[in-house]
Amino acid sequence: MGIKSEETKNETNHALAKISRRKLLLGGAATAAVALVKSSFGEIQTAIPESLYIPADPTKVQGPPPFDLGTRSPFERPLKKTSDTSSRTPLQDLYGTITPADLHYERHHGGVPTIDPEKYELLIHGMVEKPMIFTLADLKRFPAFSRICFLECSGNFRTGKEEMMPQEIAGLTSQSEWTGVMLSTLFREVGIKSKASWFLAEGSDAAVMTRSIPLQKGLQDGMIVYAQNGEAIRPQQGYPARLFLPGWEGNTSVKWIRRIEVSDQPYMTREETSKYTEGIKGGKIRQFSFDMDARSIITYPAYPVILQQGWVEIRGIAWTGRGKIVKVEVSTDAGKTWNSAKLQGPVMDKAHTYFRYLWNWRGDETEILSRAIDETGYIQPTMKQLMEARGRDMGGYHLNPITAWRIKRDGTVLFRPEGKA
Amino acid sequence: MGIKSEETKNETNHALAKISRRKLLLGGAATAAVALVKSSFGEIQTAIPESLYIPADPTKVQGPPPFDLGTRSPFERPLKKTSDTSSRTPLQDLYGTITPADLHYERHHGGVPTIDPEKYELLIHGMVEKPMIFTLADLKRFPAFSRICFLECSGNFRTGKEEMMPQEIAGLTSQSEWTGVMLSTLFREVGIKSKASWFLAEGSDAAVMTRSIPLQKGLQDGMIVYAQNGEAIRPQQGYPARLFLPGWEGNTSVKWIRRIEVSDQPYMTREETSKYTEGIKGGKIRQFSFDMDARSIITYPAYPVILQQGWVEIRGIAWTGRGKIVKVEVSTDAGKTWNSAKLQGPVMDKAHTYFRYLWNWRGDETEILSRAIDETGYIQPTMKQLMEARGRDMGGYHLNPITAWRIKRDGTVLFRPEGKA
């Protein structure tokens, strides 16, 4: 790994530790040679500076003093898997349910705008008694509300080969504690007219992202959020403010929101006509399919883990846009029998729920699977069931099939790809 | 602020946005001149590169594509306030209850050790049937458990002047979702002997931090945690693994834990004899005062905010090491009358609980205060009550007095200092 591990003699020099720290902080910008390490998606990352000083006995070396901003260990380099339009949360590298803000998935239609919070404005107009413009300070002055919720892109499914990690299959879902103002509060300020039934949400990105949202959803639990996991929302998630619609497909939670126009009908924008619709049986197209259906994925063991024989805690996340997860079932015999996994409490509404199931793997080849059941009674379907229900031209949105991992005798764990790549 | 804000013509050049992003990512390391901005603790931070390109209309400029690792907005620079031995969470800059990992408070006794996770070992020995060494991989193989809890230093109180922020007064508390293995699971592996009643926890920092812990606490809810807010625990919080004792004074949750020795008596280490003890009445010293008592602090409005007249949502956090917060009361008339604040649910055991209270400030000079009440019936005391109960030599640990903010007619908000600085 290119790491120096030295004897402990003459190692109490604090200055030396400080130098190491500085090199470490500079990271990729340092002129020192850096080692390539095998990250979860290939030998690509500049990771541990070769000059990083790792004492054999850390008790013999005074460490650096407290940090203004904490850092990751140089041995930990979680990264999103990134394309031109999206980056995917490394689910297989995570524990618990909170997604660190810098690992939250991204899906943009015109890149990430840079917005001066002092100049930010949200206009609410249309079928309202009193059109109003809210600054960021205005939004923060209203009563605040916080909740822990997942956010998932409706295109969150990839398949096609055995060597796929949870991140690649389902990494377009993440979870944060979101804080902001309830949309109902803002709607009360502007006075919604009685005949209004929809609103348009418009972002200030280069795509001028627009979606039509039923007014009822906005009044029920819609928010304008300005904070994520305790701090200001990140630019990649909509800084300085975004719409947030718990449990609904991600793109309806319009980022960098600048305008809400209240209306009595939907606007039929590009992202709800030519995109973000899906085929159903009989050659028809389903539109305004907002709710994210119940889903789960085993994140451990999963590709590229090499499993050891003996007791294994199967772990994963389950979630549903329709309320709470009430049960996750795990099969370790390729779907013949199913057993209830433990759910980590508190189980929250429209939130990633951590599940665990203890299994003694005796070295036989098998498949492990999980399926989520939500409070509406909905059971996560197989890909076969999905295709039967939706028809052959179901497209790439709202695909939530059971994910199966094949365990080979040598401990190799491989994805069982199904459906169109 | 030194930020260029230009007209939108000729601004659709993606390359330009990319250059801006690169400059931005380099941050302080960039050669470009940087502006000084007024951060929450003075004009000290290198913040926004003068060359940062902020388009007047962000919809006219394609933004940078998704990030491998997200970033903060250049307009947001939360920082901990740091001394040689501690750094304090900027409570006044946060929203909700999760503390971003890089803003978690720090209090070290020998700096932050750098530990290779491949070489990490935890020894459990002493009054056990079978002494064992656990690697990090071993720890992760056991059944996992996650919970959201605060962690607070028992020395979390500062006073002395009016110009103090929440961060300075009470910034040695933070909250994370912690994931690890229950200590009871490891104790079952090694087989605790029947006469055992305490254990020693030893860190691998340069101070070789040691504390004696009643066995019962370890069995009840003690954990060895290796993850924080979804990812590997940070070096500043004990990477690769620390003890975590929910609700107990922070230093008992020994960071970088390398050894647990089971015993039938406490070890009387430095950190439980000459330090981390406190005076009580009659010239006596209280030892092993583990539980953190109920406390709250208003984080908005607080110094250095300048308040505007009209409706204000008073916000803050409340917490207790003895279970759940059941009520937070707010006074806006200097303690004459008290009203219940709203608690943000779900209220969790031994967790920061967000409270809010809507108040119409008419411009009169007053004081605002909050007091926490926990499920044991304990009511957060005033400094006067604390001094009466504990005596004059009560020292600097376990001080949880009600924090009062004085509002002046001009909107200035000042801390009302009490007790010894």
PDB file of C-alpha atoms in Angstrom, chain B residues 24 190 366 382 385:
ATOM      1  CA  LEU B  24     -13.234  26.595  -5.882  1.00  0.00           C
ATOM      2  CA  VAL B 190     -15.091 -13.759  26.079  1.00  0.00           C
ATOM      3  CA  THR B 366     -35.965  41.319  27.834  1.00  0.00           C
ATOM      4  CA  THR B 382     -30.338  27.847  37.159  1.00  0.00           C
ATOM      5  CA  GLN B 385     -29.529  26.502  42.069  1.00  0.00           C
TER       6      GLN B 385
END
